[in-house]
XYZ file of C-alpha atoms in Angstrom:
361
model
C 101.483 91.597 89.852
C 101.866 91.562 93.691
C 105.326 91.496 95.453
C 106.572 88.178 96.422
C 106.667 87.631 100.049
C 109.825 85.815 101.334
C 109.973 84.270 104.881
C 112.156 86.251 107.311
C 115.563 84.863 107.902
C 118.463 85.604 110.381
C 120.182 86.704 107.534
C 118.122 89.688 106.596
C 120.673 92.213 107.593
C 123.247 90.787 105.173
C 123.981 93.660 102.584
C 124.871 93.087 98.944
C 128.984 93.510 98.528
C 129.452 94.937 95.169
C 131.847 93.103 92.970
C 135.141 94.703 92.144
C 136.100 96.026 88.822
C 138.306 93.217 87.981
C 135.179 90.750 88.647
C 133.123 93.056 86.464
C 135.542 92.909 83.503
C 135.848 89.010 83.688
C 131.950 88.765 83.621
C 131.468 91.122 80.769
C 134.212 89.177 78.762
C 132.587 85.786 79.471
C 129.129 87.253 78.337
C 130.286 88.909 75.367
C 129.301 86.819 71.934
C 131.884 88.576 69.780
C 134.180 85.953 68.221
C 137.429 88.140 68.259
C 137.117 89.517 72.025
C 139.956 90.327 74.034
C 140.227 90.028 77.647
C 142.252 92.881 79.510
C 141.028 92.101 83.105
C 143.060 88.885 84.558
C 146.895 89.307 84.798
C 147.400 86.219 82.760
C 150.280 85.829 80.075
C 148.812 84.519 76.813
C 150.187 83.403 73.441
C 149.171 84.851 69.892
C 146.205 82.615 70.332
C 144.976 84.240 73.546
C 145.524 81.020 75.535
C 147.462 80.956 78.595
C 151.164 79.624 77.958
C 152.577 76.643 79.747
C 156.062 77.304 80.374
C 158.452 74.863 78.541
C 160.423 74.191 81.933
C 157.183 73.516 83.574
C 156.325 70.908 80.684
C 159.509 69.093 81.431
C 158.759 68.922 85.205
C 155.359 67.480 85.376
C 156.372 63.710 84.117
C 159.012 63.907 86.887
C 156.594 64.247 89.812
C 155.889 61.290 91.819
C 152.370 59.726 91.657
C 151.576 60.732 95.204
C 148.608 62.556 96.345
C 149.051 62.231 100.056
C 148.308 65.614 102.347
C 151.265 67.923 102.739
C 152.505 68.695 106.305
C 150.690 71.464 107.612
C 153.497 74.013 107.292
C 153.919 73.029 103.485
C 156.100 70.688 101.146
C 159.716 71.089 102.637
C 161.736 71.236 99.380
C 159.288 73.803 98.175
C 159.781 75.972 101.215
C 163.545 75.688 100.767
C 163.644 76.902 97.314
C 161.020 79.528 97.654
C 163.176 81.211 100.388
C 166.372 80.761 98.366
C 164.571 82.482 95.351
C 163.332 85.371 97.298
C 166.455 86.082 99.340
C 169.456 84.668 97.582
C 172.658 84.476 99.125
C 171.082 86.521 101.965
C 169.545 83.448 103.241
C 172.560 82.400 105.335
C 172.679 85.766 107.225
C 168.931 85.423 107.993
C 169.124 81.941 109.569
C 166.752 81.149 112.227
C 165.152 84.713 112.052
C 163.112 83.678 109.172
C 159.766 81.813 109.232
C 158.105 80.368 106.150
C 154.797 78.626 105.620
C 153.146 77.568 102.180
C 149.885 79.183 101.307
C 147.127 79.110 98.834
C 149.061 81.645 96.352
C 149.946 85.230 96.858
C 146.469 86.181 98.047
C 146.485 83.641 100.724
C 150.027 84.564 101.782
C 148.587 88.184 102.022
C 145.519 87.112 104.198
C 147.731 84.724 106.377
C 150.212 87.584 107.112
C 147.383 89.869 107.732
C 145.507 87.516 110.064
C 148.987 86.849 111.951
C 149.640 90.739 112.258
C 146.180 91.217 113.612
C 146.301 88.600 116.097
C 149.550 89.522 117.280
C 150.912 93.051 117.036
C 147.348 94.414 116.572
C 148.144 97.347 114.593
C 146.058 100.365 114.520
C 146.616 101.370 110.697
C 147.297 99.443 107.431
C 148.943 101.687 104.857
C 148.233 100.730 101.149
C 149.357 102.634 98.039
C 146.748 104.732 96.012
C 146.092 103.165 93.603
C 146.780 99.488 94.548
C 145.820 95.973 93.732
C 142.223 95.867 94.691
C 142.372 92.822 96.897
C 144.647 94.447 99.384
C 141.798 96.730 100.941
C 139.549 93.731 101.102
C 141.924 91.332 102.638
C 142.717 93.806 105.501
C 139.063 94.589 105.806
C 138.105 90.830 106.217
C 141.135 89.954 108.355
C 141.167 92.973 110.597
C 137.694 94.894 110.549
C 139.017 97.143 113.426
C 142.394 98.184 111.610
C 142.086 101.647 109.767
C 142.810 101.303 106.142
C 144.717 104.617 104.800
C 146.348 105.142 101.670
C 149.608 106.855 100.906
C 150.101 108.627 97.342
C 151.538 106.594 94.835
C 150.551 107.633 91.215
C 150.749 111.173 90.010
C 148.070 111.432 87.025
C 149.359 114.430 85.664
C 152.904 113.437 84.922
C 151.941 109.563 84.785
C 154.958 108.831 87.195
C 155.358 107.788 90.772
C 154.364 110.174 93.324
C 157.398 109.623 95.479
C 157.561 112.689 97.652
C 153.820 112.545 98.129
C 154.347 109.001 99.549
C 157.342 109.667 101.725
C 155.685 112.820 102.877
C 152.533 110.874 103.833
C 154.430 108.087 105.837
C 156.875 110.465 107.566
C 154.213 112.645 108.824
C 151.217 110.553 109.470
C 152.303 106.916 109.709
C 152.564 105.840 113.692
C 154.905 103.273 115.301
C 153.530 99.826 114.807
C 151.548 100.611 111.740
C 151.767 98.327 108.993
C 153.096 99.559 105.328
C 152.038 97.387 102.280
C 154.814 97.566 99.678
C 154.892 95.980 96.191
C 158.357 94.953 95.632
C 158.318 94.810 91.690
C 155.939 95.893 88.663
C 153.784 97.594 90.781
C 149.965 96.648 90.266
C 148.392 98.323 88.585
C 150.507 101.310 87.629
C 153.608 99.402 86.629
C 155.680 102.080 88.367
C 158.468 101.238 90.784
C 160.781 103.205 93.164
C 164.482 103.267 92.237
C 166.931 101.757 94.399
C 167.658 105.081 95.819
C 164.143 105.550 96.673
C 163.627 102.247 97.977
C 166.597 102.860 100.473
C 164.803 106.124 101.459
C 161.683 104.128 102.279
C 163.545 101.761 104.249
C 165.040 104.681 106.157
C 161.536 105.856 107.003
C 160.377 102.441 107.938
C 163.349 102.248 110.488
C 162.999 105.648 111.804
C 159.204 105.379 112.381
C 159.110 101.943 113.580
C 156.959 100.463 110.923
C 156.269 97.022 109.937
C 156.626 96.397 106.160
C 154.451 93.714 104.646
C 155.782 93.196 101.065
C 153.337 91.721 98.544
C 155.363 89.689 96.016
C 158.750 89.262 94.311
C 157.864 90.475 91.041
C 159.676 89.499 87.856
C 159.511 92.367 85.159
C 163.007 91.917 83.613
C 163.480 88.333 83.595
C 166.421 88.370 85.983
C 165.166 87.182 89.260
C 167.946 88.650 91.175
C 167.613 92.094 89.965
C 163.792 92.204 90.536
C 164.343 90.947 94.138
C 166.817 93.919 94.982
C 164.073 95.879 96.951
C 163.171 92.699 99.165
C 166.724 91.850 99.841
C 167.743 95.428 100.742
C 164.984 95.428 103.321
C 165.709 91.970 104.665
C 169.472 93.021 105.202
C 168.610 95.913 107.545
C 168.515 93.703 110.815
C 166.539 96.409 112.605
C 163.375 95.713 110.433
C 160.806 93.095 110.901
C 159.036 92.305 107.782
C 156.293 90.017 106.189
C 156.678 88.900 102.648
C 153.978 87.303 100.414
C 155.116 85.223 97.453
C 153.261 83.679 94.579
C 154.403 81.490 91.728
C 151.261 81.975 89.642
C 152.681 84.304 86.921
C 156.020 83.613 86.746
C 155.545 79.820 86.503
C 152.148 80.320 84.744
C 150.501 77.997 87.364
C 147.523 80.339 87.849
C 145.052 77.776 88.787
C 147.212 75.771 91.275
C 147.538 78.490 93.623
C 150.948 78.206 94.697
C 152.196 80.775 97.255
C 154.291 81.407 100.697
C 154.561 83.655 103.416
C 157.591 84.630 104.994
C 158.080 86.604 108.241
C 161.507 87.915 109.259
C 162.062 88.969 112.820
C 164.996 90.567 114.925
C 164.875 87.810 117.341
C 165.680 84.102 116.359
C 164.375 82.579 119.674
C 160.869 83.560 118.508
C 160.886 81.548 115.468
C 159.130 78.171 117.347
C 156.366 80.562 118.650
C 155.810 82.530 115.347
C 156.069 79.309 113.195
C 153.492 77.789 115.424
C 150.994 80.582 114.940
C 151.435 80.557 111.241
C 150.482 76.868 111.100
C 147.418 77.639 113.495
C 146.112 79.898 111.074
C 146.644 77.800 107.956
C 145.410 74.935 109.591
C 142.065 76.699 110.476
C 141.807 77.973 106.858
C 142.851 75.059 104.521
C 144.647 72.533 106.712
C 146.780 71.358 104.049
C 147.919 73.375 101.055
C 147.778 71.819 97.599
C 150.602 69.531 96.587
C 150.764 69.607 92.537
C 151.887 73.224 91.996
C 154.534 73.291 94.581
C 155.928 69.949 93.457
C 156.361 71.400 90.059
C 157.977 74.584 91.543
C 160.472 72.658 93.707
C 161.316 70.259 90.850
C 162.196 73.176 88.436
C 164.189 75.216 90.982
C 166.208 72.184 92.366
C 167.270 71.174 88.881
C 170.078 73.115 87.228
C 169.225 72.500 83.695
C 165.153 72.859 84.482
C 166.059 76.324 86.403
C 168.094 77.523 83.458
C 165.348 76.693 81.065
C 162.830 78.553 83.409
C 165.037 81.696 83.595
C 165.088 81.544 79.772
C 161.125 81.165 79.795
C 161.057 84.358 82.032
C 163.227 86.261 79.611
C 160.678 85.209 76.859
C 157.701 86.419 78.516
C 159.211 89.623 79.730
C 160.907 90.610 76.257
C 157.636 89.749 74.403
C 155.498 92.071 76.802
C 158.081 94.768 76.264
C 157.971 94.259 72.515
C 154.064 94.476 72.722
C 154.226 97.531 74.555
C 156.447 99.181 72.135
C 154.390 98.036 69.102
C 151.375 99.688 70.795
C 153.318 102.888 71.423
C 154.684 103.023 67.970
C 151.093 102.638 66.546
C 149.799 105.371 68.732
C 152.315 107.534 67.481
C 151.808 106.674 63.746
C 148.019 107.359 64.030
C 148.865 111.018 65.787
C 146.838 110.015 68.824
C 146.532 113.069 70.969
C 148.251 112.758 74.147
C 151.813 111.636 75.550
C 152.078 107.866 75.555
C 155.442 107.439 76.736
C 154.443 105.828 79.909
C 153.471 102.801 78.004
C 157.079 101.956 77.396
C 158.476 103.417 80.633
C 156.302 101.357 82.889
C 157.072 97.763 83.688
C 154.692 94.876 83.377
C 153.909 92.326 85.945
C 155.163 88.740 86.156
C 154.715 88.507 89.617
C 155.810 86.033 92.386
C 154.479 87.818 95.703
C 150.348 89.070 94.269
C 147.980 88.104 93.685
């Protein structure tokens, strides 16, 4: 057969972009006809029937929502913005005051992208530093938001010891990062390694960022332990250092089970409170150009749960249920590998933490 001739197009130069590994796993799962298949691709908490679990607190909140499908303000739903700030920063919120800008986004991915676009448009960083390995979307987000920004990687995972390569991380940032560079950090339940710095190590990272004049861009407040305050320690430690200016991406997908509702927020902390009106206006401008008004259903659920004492207490119980079950599943896997005499050291399965993330997406 002869070759098919297609007419020329102004898009002839467009190259195929390979799909990332996460997409490939999901596609393979969808096409596999096996009745007992199990998906290990998407970070979704599932029950014993492999179905996403609707949190009991969420079930109780939904009937309380108003029958209102009007547009939200461009900056987001005010009650949601208030509880998202309080959850992320706790009692520190009173000290941060007008130095903190917040805007609702389309989940944590949208928050990461809004933050990247804002930084590219304003401080124009030369380099964005990303952990090696990291969530696959971090590099893509910066590639799309700032094609001229160099994407460099700092060591994070030591495959030999299956542990955090902290000395490599600190050494790379101390020796090669330059003033004005952006450093992307994951606050809790690092994706994909499950390895987090200790509190002492987080303090050392903050020291380096202060000394080098680096801007930290946090991806998420993770929930691994079931204790929101404990898991937000790194975020609050950095925010308590008044010399640091920081971006925070936040997501309510996994810790509320609202994966498809895309509930997120981006927070920017600056040293100078007088800059808030200008910064807030630029964040609104970016969101206006991208989605105009964020979705309202999921954010109203979050606001309802977190502003009601009984529902919030139940939600915290839901978090503990999920985190405890994930730990028990890890322990069961480790025990079975030991029972079978599987070659190798599998201790990292129980020493790593699993992700119930607020800031990823």
